[in-house]
Structures are given as structure tokens and as C-alpha cells.
XYZ file of C-alpha atoms in Angstrom:
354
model
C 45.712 -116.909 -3.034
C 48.475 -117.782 -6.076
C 45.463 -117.021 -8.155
C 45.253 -113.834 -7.197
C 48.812 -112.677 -7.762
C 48.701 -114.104 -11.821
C 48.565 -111.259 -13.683
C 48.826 -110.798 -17.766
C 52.446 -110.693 -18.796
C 52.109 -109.302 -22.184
C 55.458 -110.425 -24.389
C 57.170 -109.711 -28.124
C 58.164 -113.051 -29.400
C 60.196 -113.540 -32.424
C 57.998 -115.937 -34.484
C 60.738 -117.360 -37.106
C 64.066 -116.930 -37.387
C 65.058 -114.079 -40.214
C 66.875 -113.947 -43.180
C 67.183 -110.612 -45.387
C 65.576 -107.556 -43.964
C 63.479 -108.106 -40.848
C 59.848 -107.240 -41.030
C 57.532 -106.098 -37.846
C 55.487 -109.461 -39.021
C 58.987 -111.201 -38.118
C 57.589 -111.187 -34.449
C 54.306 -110.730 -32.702
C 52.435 -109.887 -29.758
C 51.463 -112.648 -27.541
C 49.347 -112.678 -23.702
C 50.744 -114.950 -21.478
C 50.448 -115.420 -17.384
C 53.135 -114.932 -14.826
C 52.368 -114.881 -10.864
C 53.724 -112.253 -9.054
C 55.458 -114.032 -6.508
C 58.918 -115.820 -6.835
C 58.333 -120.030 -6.742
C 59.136 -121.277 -3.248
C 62.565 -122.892 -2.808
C 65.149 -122.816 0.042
C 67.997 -123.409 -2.412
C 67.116 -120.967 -4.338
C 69.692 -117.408 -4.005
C 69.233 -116.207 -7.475
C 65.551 -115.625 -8.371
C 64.771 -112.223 -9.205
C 61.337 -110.747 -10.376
C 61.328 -107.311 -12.584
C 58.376 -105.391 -13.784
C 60.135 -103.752 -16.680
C 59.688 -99.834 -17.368
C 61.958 -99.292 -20.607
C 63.681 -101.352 -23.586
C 66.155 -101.139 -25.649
C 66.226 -101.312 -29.419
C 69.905 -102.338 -30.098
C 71.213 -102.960 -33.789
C 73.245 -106.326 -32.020
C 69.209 -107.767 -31.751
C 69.610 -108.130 -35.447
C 72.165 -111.004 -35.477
C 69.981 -112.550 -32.548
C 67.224 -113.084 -35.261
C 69.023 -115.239 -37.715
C 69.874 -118.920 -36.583
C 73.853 -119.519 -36.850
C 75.873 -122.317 -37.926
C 78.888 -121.219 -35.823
C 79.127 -120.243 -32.014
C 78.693 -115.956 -31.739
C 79.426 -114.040 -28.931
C 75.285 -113.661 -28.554
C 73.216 -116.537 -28.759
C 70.118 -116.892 -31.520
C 66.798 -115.924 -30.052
C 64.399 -118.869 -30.242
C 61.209 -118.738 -32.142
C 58.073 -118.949 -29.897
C 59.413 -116.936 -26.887
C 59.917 -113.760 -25.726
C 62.912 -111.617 -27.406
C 65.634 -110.415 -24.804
C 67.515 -107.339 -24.751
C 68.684 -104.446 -22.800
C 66.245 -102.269 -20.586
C 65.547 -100.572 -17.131
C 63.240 -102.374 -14.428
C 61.768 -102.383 -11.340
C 62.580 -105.150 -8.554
C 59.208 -106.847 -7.794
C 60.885 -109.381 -5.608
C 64.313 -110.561 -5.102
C 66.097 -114.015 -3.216
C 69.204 -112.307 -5.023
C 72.078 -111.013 -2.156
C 72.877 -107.507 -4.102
C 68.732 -106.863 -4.741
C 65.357 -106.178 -2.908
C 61.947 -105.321 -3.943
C 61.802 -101.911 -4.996
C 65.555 -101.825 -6.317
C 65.590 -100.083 -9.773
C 68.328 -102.174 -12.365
C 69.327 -102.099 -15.590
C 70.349 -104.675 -17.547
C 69.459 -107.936 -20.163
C 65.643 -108.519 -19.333
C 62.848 -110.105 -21.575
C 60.703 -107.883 -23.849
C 57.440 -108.274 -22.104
C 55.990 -106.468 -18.910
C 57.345 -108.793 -15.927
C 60.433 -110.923 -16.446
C 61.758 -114.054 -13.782
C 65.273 -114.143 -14.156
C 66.454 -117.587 -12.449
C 70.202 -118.123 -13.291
C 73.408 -116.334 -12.297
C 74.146 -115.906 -15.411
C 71.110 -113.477 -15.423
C 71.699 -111.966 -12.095
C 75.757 -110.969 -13.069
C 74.105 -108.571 -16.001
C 72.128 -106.653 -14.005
C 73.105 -103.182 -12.374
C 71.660 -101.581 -9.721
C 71.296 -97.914 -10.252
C 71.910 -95.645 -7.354
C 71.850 -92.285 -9.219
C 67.900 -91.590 -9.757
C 68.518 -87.677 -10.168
C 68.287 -88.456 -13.964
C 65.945 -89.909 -15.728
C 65.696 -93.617 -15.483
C 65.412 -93.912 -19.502
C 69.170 -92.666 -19.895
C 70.049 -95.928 -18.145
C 68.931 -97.311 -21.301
C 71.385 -95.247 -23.471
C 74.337 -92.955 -21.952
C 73.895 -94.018 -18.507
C 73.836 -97.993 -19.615
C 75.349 -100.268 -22.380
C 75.238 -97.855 -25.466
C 77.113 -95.390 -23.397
C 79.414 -97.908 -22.006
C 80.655 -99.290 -25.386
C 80.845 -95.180 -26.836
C 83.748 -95.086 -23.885
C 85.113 -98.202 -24.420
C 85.342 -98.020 -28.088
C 86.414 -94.573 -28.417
C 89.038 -94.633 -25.138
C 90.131 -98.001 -24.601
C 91.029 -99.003 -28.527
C 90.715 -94.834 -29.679
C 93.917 -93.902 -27.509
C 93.079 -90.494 -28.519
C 95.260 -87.718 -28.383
C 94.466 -83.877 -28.119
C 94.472 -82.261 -32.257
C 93.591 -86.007 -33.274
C 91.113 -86.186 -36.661
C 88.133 -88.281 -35.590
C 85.650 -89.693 -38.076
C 82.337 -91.077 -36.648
C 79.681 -93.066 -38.872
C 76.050 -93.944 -37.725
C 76.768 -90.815 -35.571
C 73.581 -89.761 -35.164
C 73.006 -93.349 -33.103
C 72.544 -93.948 -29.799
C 76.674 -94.622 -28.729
C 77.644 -92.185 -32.484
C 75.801 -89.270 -30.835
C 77.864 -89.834 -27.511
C 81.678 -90.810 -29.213
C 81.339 -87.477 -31.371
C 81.127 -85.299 -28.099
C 83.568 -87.466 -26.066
C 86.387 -86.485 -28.896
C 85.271 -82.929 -28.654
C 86.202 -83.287 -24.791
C 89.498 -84.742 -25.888
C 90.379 -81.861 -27.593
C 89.812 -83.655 -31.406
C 88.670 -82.367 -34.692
C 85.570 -85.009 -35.175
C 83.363 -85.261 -38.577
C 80.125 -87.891 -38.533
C 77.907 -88.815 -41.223
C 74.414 -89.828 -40.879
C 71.706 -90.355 -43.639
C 69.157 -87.364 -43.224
C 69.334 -83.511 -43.614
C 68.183 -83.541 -40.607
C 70.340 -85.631 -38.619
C 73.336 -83.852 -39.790
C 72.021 -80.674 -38.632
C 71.414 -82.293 -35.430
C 75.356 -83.366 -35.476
C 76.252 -80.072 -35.745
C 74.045 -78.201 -34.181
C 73.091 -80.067 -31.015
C 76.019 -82.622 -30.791
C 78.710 -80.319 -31.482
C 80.384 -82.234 -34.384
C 83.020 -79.642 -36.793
C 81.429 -80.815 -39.790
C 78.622 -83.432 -40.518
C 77.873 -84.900 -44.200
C 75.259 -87.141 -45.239
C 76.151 -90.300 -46.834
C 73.381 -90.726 -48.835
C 73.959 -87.843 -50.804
C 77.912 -88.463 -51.765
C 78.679 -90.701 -54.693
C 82.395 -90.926 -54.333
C 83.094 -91.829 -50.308
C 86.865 -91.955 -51.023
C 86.670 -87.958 -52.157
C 84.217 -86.825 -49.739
C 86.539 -88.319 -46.853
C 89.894 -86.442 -48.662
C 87.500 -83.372 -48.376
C 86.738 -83.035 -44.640
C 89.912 -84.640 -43.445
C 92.619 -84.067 -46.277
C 95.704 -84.356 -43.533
C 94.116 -88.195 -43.149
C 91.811 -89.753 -40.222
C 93.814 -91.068 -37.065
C 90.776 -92.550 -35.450
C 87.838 -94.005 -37.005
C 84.636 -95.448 -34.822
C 83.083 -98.133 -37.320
C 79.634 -98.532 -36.987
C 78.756 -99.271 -40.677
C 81.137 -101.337 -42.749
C 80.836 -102.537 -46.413
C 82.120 -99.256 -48.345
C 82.039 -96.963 -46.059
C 84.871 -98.890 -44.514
C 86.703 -99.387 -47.743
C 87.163 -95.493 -48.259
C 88.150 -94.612 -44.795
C 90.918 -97.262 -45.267
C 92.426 -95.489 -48.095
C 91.672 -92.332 -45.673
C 93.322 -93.515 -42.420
C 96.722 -91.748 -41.467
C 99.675 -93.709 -40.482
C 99.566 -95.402 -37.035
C 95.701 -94.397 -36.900
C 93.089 -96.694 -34.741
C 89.499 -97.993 -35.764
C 87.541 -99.661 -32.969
C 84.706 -101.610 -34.231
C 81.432 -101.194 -32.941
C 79.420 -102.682 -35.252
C 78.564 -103.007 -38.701
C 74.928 -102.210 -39.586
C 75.087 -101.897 -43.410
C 76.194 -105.741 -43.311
C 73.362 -106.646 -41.010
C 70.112 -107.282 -43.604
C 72.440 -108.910 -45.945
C 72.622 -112.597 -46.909
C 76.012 -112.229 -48.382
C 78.699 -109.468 -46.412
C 79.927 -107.153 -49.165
C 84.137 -107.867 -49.362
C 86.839 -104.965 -48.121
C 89.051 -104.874 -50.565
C 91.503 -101.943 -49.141
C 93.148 -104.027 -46.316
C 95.708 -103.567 -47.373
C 95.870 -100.128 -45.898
C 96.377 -102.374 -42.228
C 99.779 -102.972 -43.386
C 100.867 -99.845 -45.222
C 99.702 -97.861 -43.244
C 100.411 -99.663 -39.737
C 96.884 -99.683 -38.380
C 95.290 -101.041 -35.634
C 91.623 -102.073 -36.251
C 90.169 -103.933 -33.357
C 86.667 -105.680 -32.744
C 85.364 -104.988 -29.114
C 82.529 -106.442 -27.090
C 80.723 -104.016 -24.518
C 80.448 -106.869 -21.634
C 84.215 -107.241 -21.444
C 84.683 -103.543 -19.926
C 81.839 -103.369 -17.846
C 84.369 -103.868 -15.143
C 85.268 -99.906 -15.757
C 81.711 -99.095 -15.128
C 82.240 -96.773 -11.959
C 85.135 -94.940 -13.670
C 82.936 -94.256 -16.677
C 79.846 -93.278 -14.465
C 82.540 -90.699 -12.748
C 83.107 -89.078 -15.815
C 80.218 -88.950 -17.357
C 77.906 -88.234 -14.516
C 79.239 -84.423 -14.253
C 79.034 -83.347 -18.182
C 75.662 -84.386 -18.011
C 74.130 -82.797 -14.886
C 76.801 -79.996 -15.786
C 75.194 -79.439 -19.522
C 78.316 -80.680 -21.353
C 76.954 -83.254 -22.745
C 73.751 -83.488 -25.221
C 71.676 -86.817 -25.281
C 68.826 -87.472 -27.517
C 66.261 -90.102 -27.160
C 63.416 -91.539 -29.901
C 60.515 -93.075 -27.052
C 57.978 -95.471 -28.474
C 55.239 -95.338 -26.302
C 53.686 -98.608 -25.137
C 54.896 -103.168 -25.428
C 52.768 -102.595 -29.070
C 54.869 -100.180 -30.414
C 58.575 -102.084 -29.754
C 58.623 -104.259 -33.353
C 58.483 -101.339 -35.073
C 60.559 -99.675 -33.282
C 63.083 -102.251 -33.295
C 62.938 -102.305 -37.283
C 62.915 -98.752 -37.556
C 66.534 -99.221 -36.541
C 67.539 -100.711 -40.082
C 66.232 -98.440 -42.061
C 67.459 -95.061 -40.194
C 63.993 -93.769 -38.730
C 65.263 -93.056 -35.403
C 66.657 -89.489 -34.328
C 69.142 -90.738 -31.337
C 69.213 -93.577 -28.707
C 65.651 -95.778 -29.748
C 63.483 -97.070 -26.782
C 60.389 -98.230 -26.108
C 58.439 -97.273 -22.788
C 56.754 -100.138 -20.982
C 55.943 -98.674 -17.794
C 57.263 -95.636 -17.261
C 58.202 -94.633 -14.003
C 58.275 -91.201 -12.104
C 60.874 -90.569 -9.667
């Protein structure tokens, strides 16, 4: 009978740890087994089984990649097994209290078509989604842990404040595309940069950014900031780093915030490029503050009840780049680094139509 319920489990699996840029060849493809039925065990109030319908491709899975001397706040994936990351699934079978078979969650799962999830450690990062009047991919994005850390970032350390300047990099991204709109709800003047023609016109156009520039075209940051915000910036949402951060230092206002996200020009590098305009923290009394998403997932319902209305209302634009198909997610992932994405990046394992 057990026989009968092993099915294929097909997984990505990182194959060496990385240094420098990643490569697609970085990880492979693998078949493995996994029966569709949780192990017996009376002790057991944890186990939970998920056929997984969508994944995430996060620029955090970089760091994952690379084996680190020091502790992180994410641990290194290990060669041989299945990559991990953020995605929607299915509940095939639960011994968990707050699931049951045919529950839909989001949440860290593997990268692979079925995932057993035995610890509470695993259990405590999954959410159960009870709105299924949108589509299940958003929990992925806006409705999950992209959207979660735009709010965070841009609210929590942001503080801002109706007529506030807002500057936005990576804003084309999947939590750029959503912080540019939230300061347009706060009543802010908000400029992003992104590296394509056509993702600026996509700022502008569909996101509803004031102005939109791309960075790959302007030689002198430090200018091109005192151009689109010549009264200074009072809140900056780092995604990017290096010299990009330099010049908005010199750019910031007095008193002005910059939560950091994340820093993906840093990412592929073996040696971090210096800041050398810190001392604009001092000068200029700024507050610049790291943040990780899991420590305000605790404001989860308060950010669902805000955002829940702008979208089903039409306030609020959301743009998604599917992969189609388990194959497809190295490249996908990858893609990430080198800006070939238009929005939030996923890959669709199973989709599901509700």
C-alpha cells in the first residue's frame, strides 16, 4: 500500500556553495521519492505535508548560496539538497493543530513539488490564507513576505509624513514596485530608479511614481539625485547599496530616514564596495536602520487590513514575472541579479484554480 502513495518529488538543489556571480549550473535538477502520507507517530503534533503550487525568487536566496564564517540572520543552504525559500502550497496532510488537508499556506517551503515540514520551527512560518478571492500567486508577493517587508520598511522605520520626498531604488522589484505606491497613499512626492527604459516607464506609468530615472544611464548619481529632489530626500528605501548609497547620503535632508531592505549591488561581489559619505549620519542627523521581515510579521492582520481594500478597490497596481514549470526556477532565480525580471519573480509549480 506505502508503495503506492511514493510518488516523484522532483527538487532544485544547490550543488556547491557560490562565490562571485551565481550561474544556473550553480544548482541542478534532481528526481527523488517522497510518500504521500505523513510517517506514523503518536508524538508527533507538527508534521505537515505540502504539495507546493508557487515559489519565490527572493534576492535574500543569494547570501543563502555562499558558506559563512560568521552566524547571519539566514542560514547557508547545504550543497546536495533541496534549496528553501518562500512560496504558496497546498496542505496534503497535516498532524499540525492550526492545519488540515486541503488548507492553502504560504510560507518557507522546499523548492521541489511536495515538501514534509517536521519541526516547529517550520510550522511557526507558515500562514494560512483565508482570503482566496485573489489570486493565490499574490501570496507570493503583495499578499506575503515581499509585501510585508514594503510596509514594514517604508512605515515602521519610513515614519512618513504627508509632502515628504521619497526616493525608491530597485523600484521596479517585487517590495520597490509596492513602497513607491504606498508613499503615493501617504500623500509623498516619490522618485525610483530602475535599470531599463522600460521599467521606468512602467514606474511611471503603471506604478504611479512622479518621476522615474534609469541608473544605468546617469554618470554622476550625486547630480542626478540634486536634479529630481533639489529641496533634499527625507526618506530613502535602500535596496541597492555601494554608490548608489553614497550619493543619496550627500542627498538626504536633515532628520531624514533610510530603512534598509537590502543591498543587491553588493550581493555577486567578493569584496563590498566601502561608503565613504557616512558621515552624512552625523551631519545631517539621520537615522538609517537595517530591518528583518520576520520580526513584524506579528502586524500581519493590520497590514492585510490595509492592503486588502486598495487592491480589490484598484488602488493599487501589482506586477508579476511567472516562470512556468520546477525547470524553469534556476533561471529564474538568477535572472534576479542581472535585472531580467519586470516585477515580483515566481515560478509556477502547480498552479492552482480557485
Amino acid at each position: 500500500m506505502a508503495s503506492e502513495q511514493e510518488v516523484r518529488n522532483k527538487q532544485v538543489v544547490l550543488k556547491n556553495y557560490v562565490v562571485g556571480f551565481p550561474k544556473e549550473s550553480d544548482m541542478e535538477i534532481q528526481d527523488s521519492k517522497i510518500t504521500l502520507k505523513l510517517p506514523e507517530d503518536s508524538n508527533d503534533t507538527n508534521s505537515i505535508l505540502l504539495k507546493n503550487l508557487y515559489l519565490s525568487c527572493d534576492p535574500y536566496m543569494r547570501s543563502r548560496m555562499t558558506k559563512h564564517d560568521r552566524p547571519t540572520y539566514v542560514v547557508s543552504f547545504t550543497p546536495g539538497l533541496a534549496i528553501t525559500g518562500y512560496g504558496v502550497s497546498e496542505v496534503v496532510e497535516s498532524r499540525h493543530p492550526k492545519f488540515k488537508t486541503g488548507d492553502l499556506v504560504w510560507g518557507v517551503t522546499g523548492w521541489e513539488e511536495y515538501s514534509l515540514l517536521t519541526s516547529p520551527q517550520q510550522s511557526q512560518a507558515l500562514f494560512k490564507i483565508e482570503h482566496t478571492d485573489i489570486p493565490l500567486s499574490y501570496y507570493t508577493g503583495i499578499l506575503g513576505m515581499t509585501g510585508m517587508t514594503a510596509y514594514a520598511g517604508f512605515y515602521e522605520l519610513g515614519s512618513p509624513k504627508k509632502g515628504d520626498n521619497v526616493y525608491v531604488s530597485a523600484a521596479s522589484g517585487a517590495v520597490g514596485q509596492l513602497v513607491g505606491q504606498f508613499a503615493k497613499l501617504a500623500g509623498c512626492y516619490v522618485v525610483g530608479s530602475a535599470g531599463s527604459k522600460e521599467k521606468v516607464d512602467l514606474l511611471k506609468n503603471k506604478f504611479g511614481y512622479d518621476e522615474a530615472f534609469n541608473y544605468r544611464e546617469e554618470k554622476d548619481l550625486d547630480a542626478t539625485l540634486r536634479r529630481y529632489f533639489p529641496e533634499g530626500i527625507d526618506i530613502y528605501f535602500e535596496n541597492v547599496g555601494g554608490k548608489m548609497l553614497d550619493a543619496v547620503l550627500l542627498n538626504m535632508r536633515r532628520g531624514g530616514r533610510i530603512p534598509v531592505c537590502g543591498l543587491i549591488s553588493q550581493y555577486n561581489l567578493e569584496s563590498s564596495e566601502g561608503i565613504y559619505n557616512l558621515s552624512s549620519l552625523v551631519t545631517k542627523s539621520l537615522r538609517m536602520e537595517g530591518f528583518v521581515v520576520s520580526d513584524y510579521y506579528h502586524l500581519y492582520q493590520k497590514y492585510l487590513d490595509m492592503i486588502l481594500p486598495h487592491i480589490k478597490e484598484g488602488k493599487i497596481s501589482y506586477v508579476e514575472d511567472i516562470s512556468q514549470g520546477l525547470e524553469s526556477a534556476p533561471s529564474a532565480l538568477i535572472g534576479l541579479f542581472s535585472g531580467k525580471n519586470v516585477g515580483r519573480q515566481l515560478v509556477a509549480v502547480a498552479p492552482k484554480e480557485l
